[in-house]
Amino acid sequence: MNTEQPLALLGGLTPSQFMKRHWQKKPLLVRNAIPGFVPCVGRAELVALAGQEGVESRLIVDSPKGWQMKHGPLPKRSLPPFSQKKWTFLVQGVDLHHDGVHALMQQFRFVPDARLDDVMISYATEGGGVGPHFDSYDVFLLQAHGQRRWRIGRNQDLSLQPGVPLKILQNFEAEEEFVLNPGDMLYLPPKYAHDGVAAGECMTWSIGFRAPQEGELARELLLGLADEAFEGVGDALYRDPKQTAVTTPAAVPPSLAGFARQVLEKALKNPTLLDSLLGEYLTEPKSNVWFEISDLEPDLSAGVQLDRRTKMMYDERHVFINGESFRVAGKDARFLRQLADNRCLSAASCAKLSDSAREALLDWMVADWLKPAEDFPG
Ligand code: SIN
Ligand code: CO
């Protein structure tokens, strides 16, 4: 993607300008971000998705008894009638299930894949919404059908209403208000308070991001390091030729504590191990994604494209795909990076790969991570 080209999607800003001025900093309202936008998913299709096992969904009803929430799967008969006001259902990760939604998400790849998470779609009846709240992550709220009134503000007070099954701000103070029409879009940075209320039946697509949490990332990397530690660190025994005779035998010798610290530092010193564990973590498929072994004969002659559920990234020495890492260099690295960035690779480029890289592509095809290219650009 050309990051210096002004985009209607960003209200005429270039991706570089958007990242500098708005990303993680301040909201951006874009009228007509996608001119003439016609959603490729309708109400009936969304209802069907919400009813499926393995698809994450929620039903939220703003009733006289207060807020009510139910987690999916949501069979159609469990939804209130569409003539009833003030309810909404939300389906997470629609990009995993629908090629058109996955294609739309690609327009946001001026942000690294490591940060892009999913497209959530909500459908609401008149007055429906999830209440005033804040999210921990950046989000683009694209109006897909009907109208929604957004009120937003920089609430200092982020305290939540107690005893409510969803996160509702106790003291929401709106500073700005806009009504979004189909094709309009609102970007909000993390922690920016917002409340979107449907004005008539409405559908909103949230292009959401993710950010690793420090404790969770440390835990994941340390678990990976633990698996590799025995081989990676070595098997030398602790030695203490300078140990003096003791009168306090139960005390842990300080030099043994130092040894423990040293072996940990040694385990952390291996930079390629840490890098590969990070890439494996970032490309790990979500828990509700399963790939089934393909029974088609794998074939690279048409070129290849990544399955929409496949996550592929790379760093200087590796490529990572669906939680696995491969050391690559030279021409193979160049083409495999192209595959990760463009999500497809031409037959001509496949033919230039080494035998081992071609073997890997064939294996990934059997694993259903890759498919023969359907519609090769250019
Ligand atoms: C919605 O689509 O109803 C909620 C999206 C959000 O506020 O993050
Ligand atoms: Co929100």
GROMACS .gro file of C-alpha atoms and ligand atoms in nm:
model
  387
    1MET     CA    1   0.000   0.000   0.000
    2ASN     CA    2   0.125   0.348  -0.082
    3THR     CA    3   0.132   0.518   0.257
    4GLU     CA    4   0.172   0.864   0.100
    5GLN     CA    5  -0.143   0.852  -0.110
    6PRO     CA    6  -0.446   1.046   0.020
    7LEU     CA    7  -0.736   0.810   0.084
    8ALA     CA    8  -1.113   0.876   0.089
    9LEU     CA    9  -1.115   0.607   0.361
   10LEU     CA   10  -0.920   0.847   0.584
   11GLY     CA   11  -1.103   1.165   0.481
   12GLY     CA   12  -0.830   1.265   0.234
   13LEU     CA   13  -0.541   1.201   0.473
   14THR     CA   14  -0.259   0.974   0.367
   15PRO     CA   15  -0.204   0.668   0.586
   16SER     CA   16   0.119   0.834   0.710
   17GLN     CA   17  -0.067   1.151   0.810
   18PHE     CA   18  -0.342   0.952   0.978
   19MET     CA   19  -0.092   0.749   1.183
   20LYS     CA   20   0.096   1.063   1.285
   21ARG     CA   21  -0.202   1.278   1.376
   22HIS     CA   22  -0.477   1.040   1.491
   23TRP     CA   23  -0.361   0.683   1.564
   24GLN     CA   24  -0.373   0.627   1.942
   25LYS     CA   25  -0.420   1.005   1.982
   26LYS     CA   26  -0.749   1.157   1.871
   27PRO     CA   27  -1.074   1.068   1.692
   28LEU     CA   28  -1.137   1.120   1.323
   29LEU     CA   29  -1.482   1.145   1.167
   30VAL     CA   30  -1.483   1.059   0.796
   31ARG     CA   31  -1.793   1.132   0.590
   32ASN     CA   32  -1.822   0.901   0.290
   33ALA     CA   33  -1.516   0.698   0.381
   34ILE     CA   34  -1.644   0.429   0.145
   35PRO     CA   35  -1.867   0.608  -0.109
   36GLY     CA   36  -2.175   0.407  -0.204
   37PHE     CA   37  -2.091   0.140   0.053
   38VAL     CA   38  -2.326  -0.157   0.025
   39PRO     CA   39  -2.258  -0.417   0.294
   40CYS     CA   40  -2.189  -0.765   0.162
   41VAL     CA   41  -2.352  -0.915   0.473
   42GLY     CA   42  -2.723  -0.862   0.535
   43ARG     CA   43  -2.940  -0.903   0.845
   44ALA     CA   44  -3.044  -1.263   0.769
   45GLU     CA   45  -2.685  -1.373   0.705
   46LEU     CA   46  -2.569  -1.210   1.028
   47VAL     CA   47  -2.850  -1.379   1.224
   48ALA     CA   48  -2.741  -1.714   1.075
   49LEU     CA   49  -2.378  -1.650   1.175
   50ALA     CA   50  -2.477  -1.555   1.531
   51GLY     CA   51  -2.655  -1.891   1.562
   52GLN     CA   52  -2.345  -2.091   1.469
   53GLU     CA   53  -2.132  -2.284   1.716
   54GLY     CA   54  -1.775  -2.152   1.706
   55VAL     CA   55  -1.881  -1.798   1.612
   56GLU     CA   56  -1.854  -1.549   1.898
   57SER     CA   57  -2.173  -1.347   1.943
   58ARG     CA   58  -2.363  -1.147   2.208
   59LEU     CA   59  -2.718  -1.025   2.249
   60ILE     CA   60  -2.767  -0.701   2.442
   61VAL     CA   61  -3.109  -0.576   2.542
   62ASP     CA   62  -3.177  -0.241   2.705
   63SER     CA   63  -3.494  -0.335   2.891
   64PRO     CA   64  -3.706  -0.163   3.159
   65LYS     CA   65  -3.537  -0.404   3.405
   66GLY     CA   66  -3.194  -0.273   3.299
   67TRP     CA   67  -2.919  -0.401   3.070
   68GLN     CA   68  -2.930  -0.771   2.982
   69MET     CA   69  -2.661  -0.966   2.802
   70LYS     CA   70  -2.645  -1.317   2.665
   71HIS     CA   71  -2.350  -1.488   2.497
   72GLY     CA   72  -2.399  -1.687   2.177
   73PRO     CA   73  -2.455  -1.907   1.993
   74LEU     CA   74  -2.784  -1.721   1.942
   75PRO     CA   75  -3.037  -1.932   1.752
   76LYS     CA   76  -3.283  -1.712   1.560
   77ARG     CA   77  -3.568  -1.803   1.797
   78SER     CA   78  -3.365  -1.666   2.092
   79LEU     CA   79  -3.359  -1.314   1.941
   80PRO     CA   80  -3.636  -1.061   2.021
   81PRO     CA   81  -3.854  -0.959   1.723
   82PHE     CA   82  -3.706  -0.689   1.501
   83SER     CA   83  -4.019  -0.482   1.572
   84GLN     CA   84  -3.903  -0.456   1.937
   85LYS     CA   85  -3.689  -0.149   2.007
   86LYS     CA   86  -3.360  -0.115   2.198
   87TRP     CA   87  -3.176  -0.437   2.139
   88THR     CA   88  -2.870  -0.536   1.942
   89PHE     CA   89  -2.666  -0.843   1.861
   90LEU     CA   90  -2.297  -0.840   1.783
   91VAL     CA   91  -2.091  -1.095   1.594
   92GLN     CA   92  -1.714  -1.100   1.647
   93GLY     CA   93  -1.454  -1.202   1.388
   94VAL     CA   94  -1.683  -1.193   1.082
   95ASP     CA   95  -1.372  -1.159   0.862
   96LEU     CA   96  -1.289  -1.522   0.950
   97HIS     CA   97  -1.616  -1.641   0.803
   98HIS     CA   98  -1.680  -1.413   0.508
   99ASP     CA   99  -1.449  -1.334   0.215
  100GLY     CA  100  -1.611  -0.993   0.145
  101VAL     CA  101  -1.565  -0.878   0.504
  102HIS     CA  102  -1.209  -1.011   0.503
  103ALA     CA  103  -1.146  -0.814   0.183
  104LEU     CA  104  -1.270  -0.491   0.343
  105MET     CA  105  -1.035  -0.541   0.638
  106GLN     CA  106  -0.741  -0.540   0.395
  107GLN     CA  107  -0.799  -0.167   0.336
  108PHE     CA  108  -0.671  -0.111   0.691
  109ARG     CA  109  -0.337  -0.284   0.636
  110PHE     CA  110  -0.151   0.045   0.662
  111VAL     CA  111  -0.144  -0.070   1.026
  112PRO     CA  112   0.076  -0.379   1.088
  113ASP     CA  113  -0.104  -0.716   1.081
  114ALA     CA  114   0.035  -0.774   1.430
  115ARG     CA  115  -0.210  -0.502   1.547
  116LEU     CA  116  -0.510  -0.570   1.323
  117ASP     CA  117  -0.756  -0.798   1.498
  118ASP     CA  118  -1.099  -0.852   1.344
  119VAL     CA  119  -1.421  -0.709   1.207
  120MET     CA  120  -1.713  -0.719   1.448
  121ILE     CA  121  -2.059  -0.653   1.308
  122SER     CA  122  -2.351  -0.530   1.516
  123TYR     CA  123  -2.715  -0.509   1.416
  124ALA     CA  124  -2.951  -0.296   1.627
  125THR     CA  125  -3.315  -0.198   1.630
  126GLU     CA  126  -3.429   0.162   1.694
  127GLY     CA  127  -3.262   0.291   2.013
  128GLY     CA  128  -3.037  -0.017   2.040
  129GLY     CA  129  -2.670  -0.008   2.139
  130VAL     CA  130  -2.425  -0.131   2.398
  131GLY     CA  131  -2.446   0.178   2.620
  132PRO     CA  132  -2.182   0.443   2.697
  133HIS     CA  133  -1.844   0.273   2.741
  134PHE     CA  134  -1.480   0.281   2.641
  135ASP     CA  135  -1.271   0.018   2.465
  136SER     CA  136  -0.911  -0.067   2.543
  137TYR     CA  137  -0.819  -0.083   2.175
  138ASP     CA  138  -0.830   0.140   1.868
  139VAL     CA  139  -1.138   0.100   1.651
  140PHE     CA  140  -1.280   0.221   1.320
  141LEU     CA  141  -1.662   0.228   1.338
  142LEU     CA  142  -1.794   0.200   0.985
  143GLN     CA  143  -2.165   0.264   0.937
  144ALA     CA  144  -2.289  -0.012   0.707
  145HIS     CA  145  -2.667   0.023   0.703
  146GLY     CA  146  -2.916   0.274   0.847
  147GLN     CA  147  -2.812   0.552   1.081
  148ARG     CA  148  -2.642   0.562   1.418
  149ARG     CA  149  -2.603   0.860   1.652
  150TRP     CA  150  -2.259   0.863   1.814
  151ARG     CA  151  -2.181   1.071   2.119
  152ILE     CA  152  -1.815   1.075   2.218
  153GLY     CA  153  -1.601   1.236   2.488
  154ARG     CA  154  -1.264   1.222   2.666
  155ASN     CA  155  -1.413   1.105   2.997
  156GLN     CA  156  -1.151   1.141   3.271
  157ASP     CA  157  -1.372   0.935   3.498
  158LEU     CA  158  -1.365   0.580   3.361
  159SER     CA  159  -1.550   0.421   3.653
  160LEU     CA  160  -1.812   0.166   3.554
  161GLN     CA  161  -2.167   0.109   3.673
  162PRO     CA  162  -2.161  -0.173   3.930
  163GLY     CA  163  -2.381  -0.480   3.899
  164VAL     CA  164  -2.433  -0.449   3.524
  165PRO     CA  165  -2.346  -0.745   3.294
  166LEU     CA  166  -2.160  -0.519   3.051
  167LYS     CA  167  -1.913  -0.231   3.080
  168ILE     CA  168  -2.125   0.086   3.115
  169LEU     CA  169  -1.968   0.416   3.221
  170GLN     CA  170  -2.108   0.555   3.542
  171ASN     CA  171  -2.070   0.921   3.442
  172PHE     CA  172  -2.057   0.956   3.066
  173GLU     CA  173  -2.005   1.311   2.943
  174ALA     CA  174  -2.034   1.359   2.568
  175GLU     CA  175  -1.838   1.642   2.406
  176GLU     CA  176  -1.935   1.581   2.043
  177GLU     CA  177  -2.223   1.419   1.864
  178PHE     CA  178  -2.261   1.295   1.505
  179VAL     CA  179  -2.514   1.094   1.309
  180LEU     CA  180  -2.340   0.848   1.078
  181ASN     CA  181  -2.490   0.740   0.746
  182PRO     CA  182  -2.391   0.433   0.542
  183GLY     CA  183  -2.029   0.468   0.430
  184ASP     CA  184  -1.938   0.716   0.708
  185MET     CA  185  -1.673   0.611   0.957
  186LEU     CA  186  -1.549   0.719   1.299
  187TYR     CA  187  -1.200   0.634   1.431
  188LEU     CA  188  -1.159   0.626   1.809
  189PRO     CA  189  -0.835   0.576   2.000
  190PRO     CA  190  -0.826   0.349   2.308
  191LYS     CA  191  -1.012   0.467   2.620
  192TYR     CA  192  -1.214   0.731   2.432
  193ALA     CA  193  -1.568   0.717   2.574
  194HIS     CA  194  -1.849   0.661   2.325
  195ASP     CA  195  -2.214   0.572   2.296
  196GLY     CA  196  -2.370   0.468   1.965
  197VAL     CA  197  -2.748   0.455   1.950
  198ALA     CA  198  -2.932   0.321   1.647
  199ALA     CA  199  -3.164   0.569   1.473
  200GLY     CA  200  -3.389   0.307   1.314
  201GLU     CA  201  -3.252  -0.038   1.228
  202CYS     CA  202  -2.879  -0.009   1.183
  203MET     CA  203  -2.571  -0.214   1.117
  204THR     CA  204  -2.220  -0.106   1.223
  205TRP     CA  205  -1.891  -0.270   1.134
  206SER     CA  206  -1.609  -0.229   1.387
  207ILE     CA  207  -1.261  -0.279   1.248
  208GLY     CA  208  -1.079  -0.361   1.570
  209PHE     CA  209  -0.717  -0.384   1.675
  210ARG     CA  210  -0.529  -0.577   1.937
  211ALA     CA  211  -0.227  -0.494   2.148
  212PRO     CA  212  -0.030  -0.741   2.358
  213GLN     CA  213  -0.063  -0.689   2.732
  214GLU     CA  214   0.275  -0.689   2.904
  215GLY     CA  215   0.206  -0.960   3.164
  216GLU     CA  216   0.035  -1.188   2.913
  217LEU     CA  217   0.313  -1.146   2.657
  218ALA     CA  218   0.581  -1.216   2.922
  219ARG     CA  219   0.394  -1.531   3.026
  220GLU     CA  220   0.362  -1.657   2.665
  221LEU     CA  221   0.728  -1.592   2.585
  222LEU     CA  222   0.846  -1.745   2.912
  223LEU     CA  223   0.639  -2.057   2.848
  224GLY     CA  224   0.810  -2.089   2.511
  225LEU     CA  225   1.151  -2.022   2.665
  226ALA     CA  226   1.080  -2.286   2.928
  227ASP     CA  227   1.027  -2.547   2.656
  228GLU     CA  228   1.361  -2.462   2.496
  229ALA     CA  229   1.557  -2.387   2.814
  230PHE     CA  230   1.720  -2.725   2.873
  231GLU     CA  231   1.883  -2.739   2.530
  232GLY     CA  232   1.933  -2.366   2.490
  233VAL     CA  233   2.101  -2.288   2.821
  234GLY     CA  234   2.319  -2.595   2.869
  235ASP     CA  235   2.376  -2.854   3.137
  236ALA     CA  236   2.670  -2.720   3.336
  237LEU     CA  237   2.639  -2.784   3.710
  238TYR     CA  238   2.658  -2.511   3.971
  239ARG     CA  239   3.007  -2.504   4.125
  240ASP     CA  240   3.106  -2.348   4.456
  241PRO     CA  241   3.476  -2.400   4.523
  242LYS     CA  242   3.471  -2.079   4.732
  243GLN     CA  243   3.187  -2.193   4.958
  244THR     CA  244   3.289  -2.142   5.322
  245ALA     CA  245   3.177  -2.358   5.615
  246VAL     CA  246   2.840  -2.238   5.748
  247THR     CA  247   2.670  -2.212   6.085
  248THR     CA  248   2.332  -2.137   5.917
  249PRO     CA  249   2.291  -2.438   5.687
  250ALA     CA  250   1.930  -2.354   5.594
  251ALA     CA  251   2.023  -2.019   5.437
  252VAL     CA  252   2.027  -2.016   5.054
  253PRO     CA  253   2.381  -1.928   4.941
  254PRO     CA  254   2.383  -1.587   4.766
  255SER     CA  255   2.608  -1.732   4.494
  256LEU     CA  256   2.338  -1.990   4.414
  257ALA     CA  257   2.084  -1.710   4.380
  258GLY     CA  258   2.331  -1.538   4.145
  259PHE     CA  259   2.365  -1.861   3.944
  260ALA     CA  260   1.985  -1.875   3.907
  261ARG     CA  261   1.977  -1.519   3.776
  262GLN     CA  262   2.262  -1.596   3.533
  263VAL     CA  263   2.091  -1.899   3.380
  264LEU     CA  264   1.776  -1.696   3.324
  265GLU     CA  265   1.975  -1.420   3.158
  266LYS     CA  266   2.140  -1.686   2.940
  267ALA     CA  267   1.797  -1.817   2.835
  268LEU     CA  268   1.685  -1.463   2.745
  269LYS     CA  269   2.008  -1.385   2.557
  270ASN     CA  270   1.918  -1.592   2.254
  271PRO     CA  271   1.760  -1.321   2.038
  272THR     CA  272   1.645  -1.548   1.756
  273LEU     CA  273   1.459  -1.769   2.001
  274LEU     CA  274   1.277  -1.470   2.148
  275ASP     CA  275   1.197  -1.339   1.799
  276SER     CA  276   1.061  -1.672   1.682
  277LEU     CA  277   0.849  -1.713   1.996
  278LEU     CA  278   0.705  -1.364   1.939
  279GLY     CA  279   0.620  -1.441   1.575
  280GLU     CA  280   0.464  -1.773   1.669
  281TYR     CA  281   0.255  -1.600   1.936
  282LEU     CA  282   0.140  -1.323   1.700
  283THR     CA  283   0.035  -1.566   1.426
  284GLU     CA  284  -0.134  -1.819   1.654
  285PRO     CA  285  -0.487  -1.878   1.513
  286LYS     CA  286  -0.776  -1.778   1.739
  287SER     CA  287  -0.918  -2.055   1.955
  288ASN     CA  288  -1.228  -2.086   1.736
  289VAL     CA  289  -1.029  -2.138   1.414
  290TRP     CA  290  -0.970  -2.495   1.294
  291PHE     CA  291  -0.813  -2.591   0.967
  292GLU     CA  292  -0.908  -2.925   0.816
  293ILE     CA  293  -0.660  -3.127   0.615
  294SER     CA  294  -0.737  -3.071   0.248
  295ASP     CA  295  -0.796  -3.380   0.034
  296LEU     CA  296  -0.709  -3.196  -0.288
  297GLU     CA  297  -0.374  -3.267  -0.451
  298PRO     CA  298  -0.155  -2.967  -0.356
  299ASP     CA  299  -0.045  -2.775  -0.662
  300LEU     CA  300   0.148  -2.448  -0.704
  301SER     CA  301   0.098  -2.412  -1.079
  302ALA     CA  302  -0.171  -2.142  -1.049
  303GLY     CA  303   0.013  -1.948  -0.781
  304VAL     CA  304  -0.112  -1.941  -0.422
  305GLN     CA  305  -0.317  -1.725  -0.188
  306LEU     CA  306  -0.349  -1.737   0.189
  307ASP     CA  307  -0.673  -1.871   0.330
  308ARG     CA  308  -0.863  -1.579   0.487
  309ARG     CA  309  -0.808  -1.729   0.835
  310THR     CA  310  -0.432  -1.764   0.789
  311LYS     CA  311  -0.202  -1.529   0.976
  312MET     CA  312   0.140  -1.485   0.819
  313MET     CA  313   0.412  -1.243   0.928
  314TYR     CA  314   0.790  -1.223   0.912
  315ASP     CA  315   1.097  -1.069   1.069
  316GLU     CA  316   1.458  -1.044   0.953
  317ARG     CA  317   1.532  -1.415   0.984
  318HIS     CA  318   1.198  -1.596   0.991
  319VAL     CA  319   0.857  -1.629   0.840
  320PHE     CA  320   0.574  -1.716   1.074
  321ILE     CA  321   0.253  -1.879   0.971
  322ASN     CA  322  -0.034  -1.990   1.196
  323GLY     CA  323   0.185  -2.026   1.504
  324GLU     CA  324   0.488  -2.189   1.336
  325SER     CA  325   0.822  -2.034   1.248
  326PHE     CA  326   1.064  -2.108   0.965
  327ARG     CA  327   1.421  -1.979   0.926
  328VAL     CA  328   1.454  -1.829   0.577
  329ALA     CA  329   1.712  -1.631   0.384
  330GLY     CA  330   1.789  -1.497   0.036
  331LYS     CA  331   1.544  -1.549  -0.249
  332ASP     CA  332   1.309  -1.768  -0.042
  333ALA     CA  333   1.281  -1.496   0.222
  334ARG     CA  334   1.205  -1.237  -0.047
  335PHE     CA  335   0.921  -1.437  -0.203
  336LEU     CA  336   0.775  -1.558   0.126
  337ARG     CA  337   0.766  -1.201   0.256
  338GLN     CA  338   0.582  -1.107  -0.062
  339LEU     CA  339   0.332  -1.383   0.010
  340ALA     CA  340   0.283  -1.250   0.365
  341ASP     CA  341   0.245  -0.885   0.257
  342ASN     CA  342   0.026  -0.944  -0.051
  343ARG     CA  343  -0.142  -1.261   0.078
  344CYS     CA  344  -0.076  -1.416  -0.263
  345LEU     CA  345   0.221  -1.526  -0.474
  346SER     CA  346   0.231  -1.577  -0.849
  347ALA     CA  347   0.303  -1.911  -1.015
  348ALA     CA  348   0.622  -1.758  -1.161
  349SER     CA  349   0.745  -1.662  -0.813
  350CYS     CA  350   0.650  -2.003  -0.670
  351ALA     CA  351   0.862  -2.161  -0.944
  352LYS     CA  352   1.168  -1.962  -0.833
  353LEU     CA  353   1.155  -2.090  -0.473
  354SER     CA  354   1.402  -2.350  -0.347
  355ASP     CA  355   1.283  -2.711  -0.326
  356SER     CA  356   1.247  -2.689   0.052
  357ALA     CA  357   1.038  -2.371   0.035
  358ARG     CA  358   0.816  -2.526  -0.233
  359GLU     CA  359   0.778  -2.831  -0.007
  360ALA     CA  360   0.671  -2.599   0.276
  361LEU     CA  361   0.408  -2.432   0.051
  362LEU     CA  362   0.274  -2.774  -0.050
  363ASP     CA  363   0.253  -2.874   0.318
  364TRP     CA  364   0.068  -2.550   0.399
  365MET     CA  365  -0.172  -2.624   0.115
  366VAL     CA  366  -0.246  -2.967   0.257
  367ALA     CA  367  -0.298  -2.802   0.598
  368ASP     CA  368  -0.556  -2.574   0.424
  369TRP     CA  369  -0.354  -2.262   0.518
  370LEU     CA  370  -0.299  -2.186   0.147
  371LYS     CA  371  -0.514  -2.226  -0.161
  372PRO     CA  372  -0.447  -2.214  -0.533
  373ALA     CA  373  -0.476  -1.846  -0.634
  374GLU     CA  374  -0.824  -1.771  -0.768
  375ASP     CA  375  -0.805  -1.421  -0.892
  376PHE     CA  376  -0.445  -1.330  -0.935
  377PRO     CA  377  -0.392  -0.954  -0.947
  378GLY     CA  378  -0.177  -0.862  -1.248
  379SIN     C1  379  -2.179  -0.143   1.833
  379SIN     O1  380  -2.152  -0.166   1.715
  379SIN     O2  381  -2.296  -0.143   1.874
  379SIN     C2  382  -2.075  -0.113   1.934
  379SIN     C3  383  -1.943  -0.078   1.881
  379SIN     C4  384  -1.863  -0.005   1.985
  379SIN     O3  385  -1.912   0.083   2.052
  379SIN     O4  386  -1.743  -0.032   2.001
  380CO      CO  387  -1.697   0.055   2.174
   0.00000   0.00000   0.00000
